[in-house]
Every structure is written in structure tokens, then in C-alpha cells.
């Protein structure tokens, strides 16, 4: 069979159309599960070791973060798991290697990583901003994905701990019928 230029163009057009349809269907399936996400919380932070420990580089202090109060869309009232943690560079204020597990009101969890920047003020307060990425979880969030941006403000206490308020907004995608762990 002899292929003409017109036949080749028609076959290519058909292949491109099929690829677009398959890609659109996959994108529609992911978009179907994507939802707006907001999070707000208050937490206390404390240093848990000297610079260079707990996975931090030699210029960064490791800190544990413990939620005292929080709320997230799709989560309800939230608590943070015992391994919420971040490294803060002592010179630049960069926040790296952040990880957290957020415990939903029904016991399902969302795992996230985060990074950002803290700005320390002369009056003992600080502000900051950054991004977080959802890495899955348990229950209905077992295959969750998503991302949000956040801002924070807080103060240093005389004992060296911090009190911080954080607000964030972005998106989360999950299949509510997926309850596997």
C-alpha cells in the first residue's frame, strides 16, 4: 500500500487526537479529585539538638513543631504527629527539610514536606513564608497529592521556644472512596 502525504497527515492527526483525548481523560480524573485547601494552625517550636544533627546541615538547627490548635479543609480539627520537624539556617533563616503528619479529626493523616524562609525582627518576633507539598497519608488520603503556600508570624519566648501562627491555601487531591493503608 502506498502512503500519500495526505494519508500520513490523516494518520498523524488521528494519533494526536487520540493522545489528547487520553491525556484529557487522565487530567479530568485528577482534576475531579482536586479541591481547594486551606489550613490554619498555632504551634510551639523547640530546638531538639545542636546544628548538624537530626538531618540538618552544620549551619542549621533542628526544631520540633507541636500544634496546639489547628483546622484544615477536608481535615477538620487537626493535630500534628510527633515527628513534625524542620531545619533552620542560623545565618539566612532558610527553613529546609520540613516534614509533618497532620492528624484529621477521624484519625486519617496527611503527610507533607515544606520549606520556606523566616525573617527575624529585632523586637523578638518573626515572620515567614513558604510552600508545602502533600505526599500522601492514610485512610482517604493514602494517595493524596497537593500543594499550598503559607505565611507565618510568631515570637520567641524567654525559654528559647517559639509560638507561631500559620495560614496557608492551595489544593489537595484525593479519592474519598480510597480507604486503603
Coordinates of C-alpha atoms in Angstrom, one line a residue, residues 12-30:
X12 CA -0.8 11.6 12.5
X13 CA -3.9 13.8 13.1
X14 CA -5.8 10.7 14.4
X15 CA -2.9 9.7 16.7
X16 CA -2.6 13.2 18.1
X17 CA -6.4 13.4 18.6
X18 CA -6.3 10.0 20.5
X19 CA -3.4 11.2 22.6
X20 CA -5.1 14.4 23.5
X21 CA -8.3 12.5 24.4
X22 CA -6.4 10.1 26.6
X23 CA -4.4 12.9 28.2
X24 CA -7.6 14.9 28.8
X25 CA -9.4 12.0 30.4
X26 CA -6.4 11.4 32.8
X27 CA -6.3 15.1 33.5
X28 CA -10.0 15.2 34.1
X29 CA -9.8 12.3 36.5
X30 CA -7.1 14.1 38.6

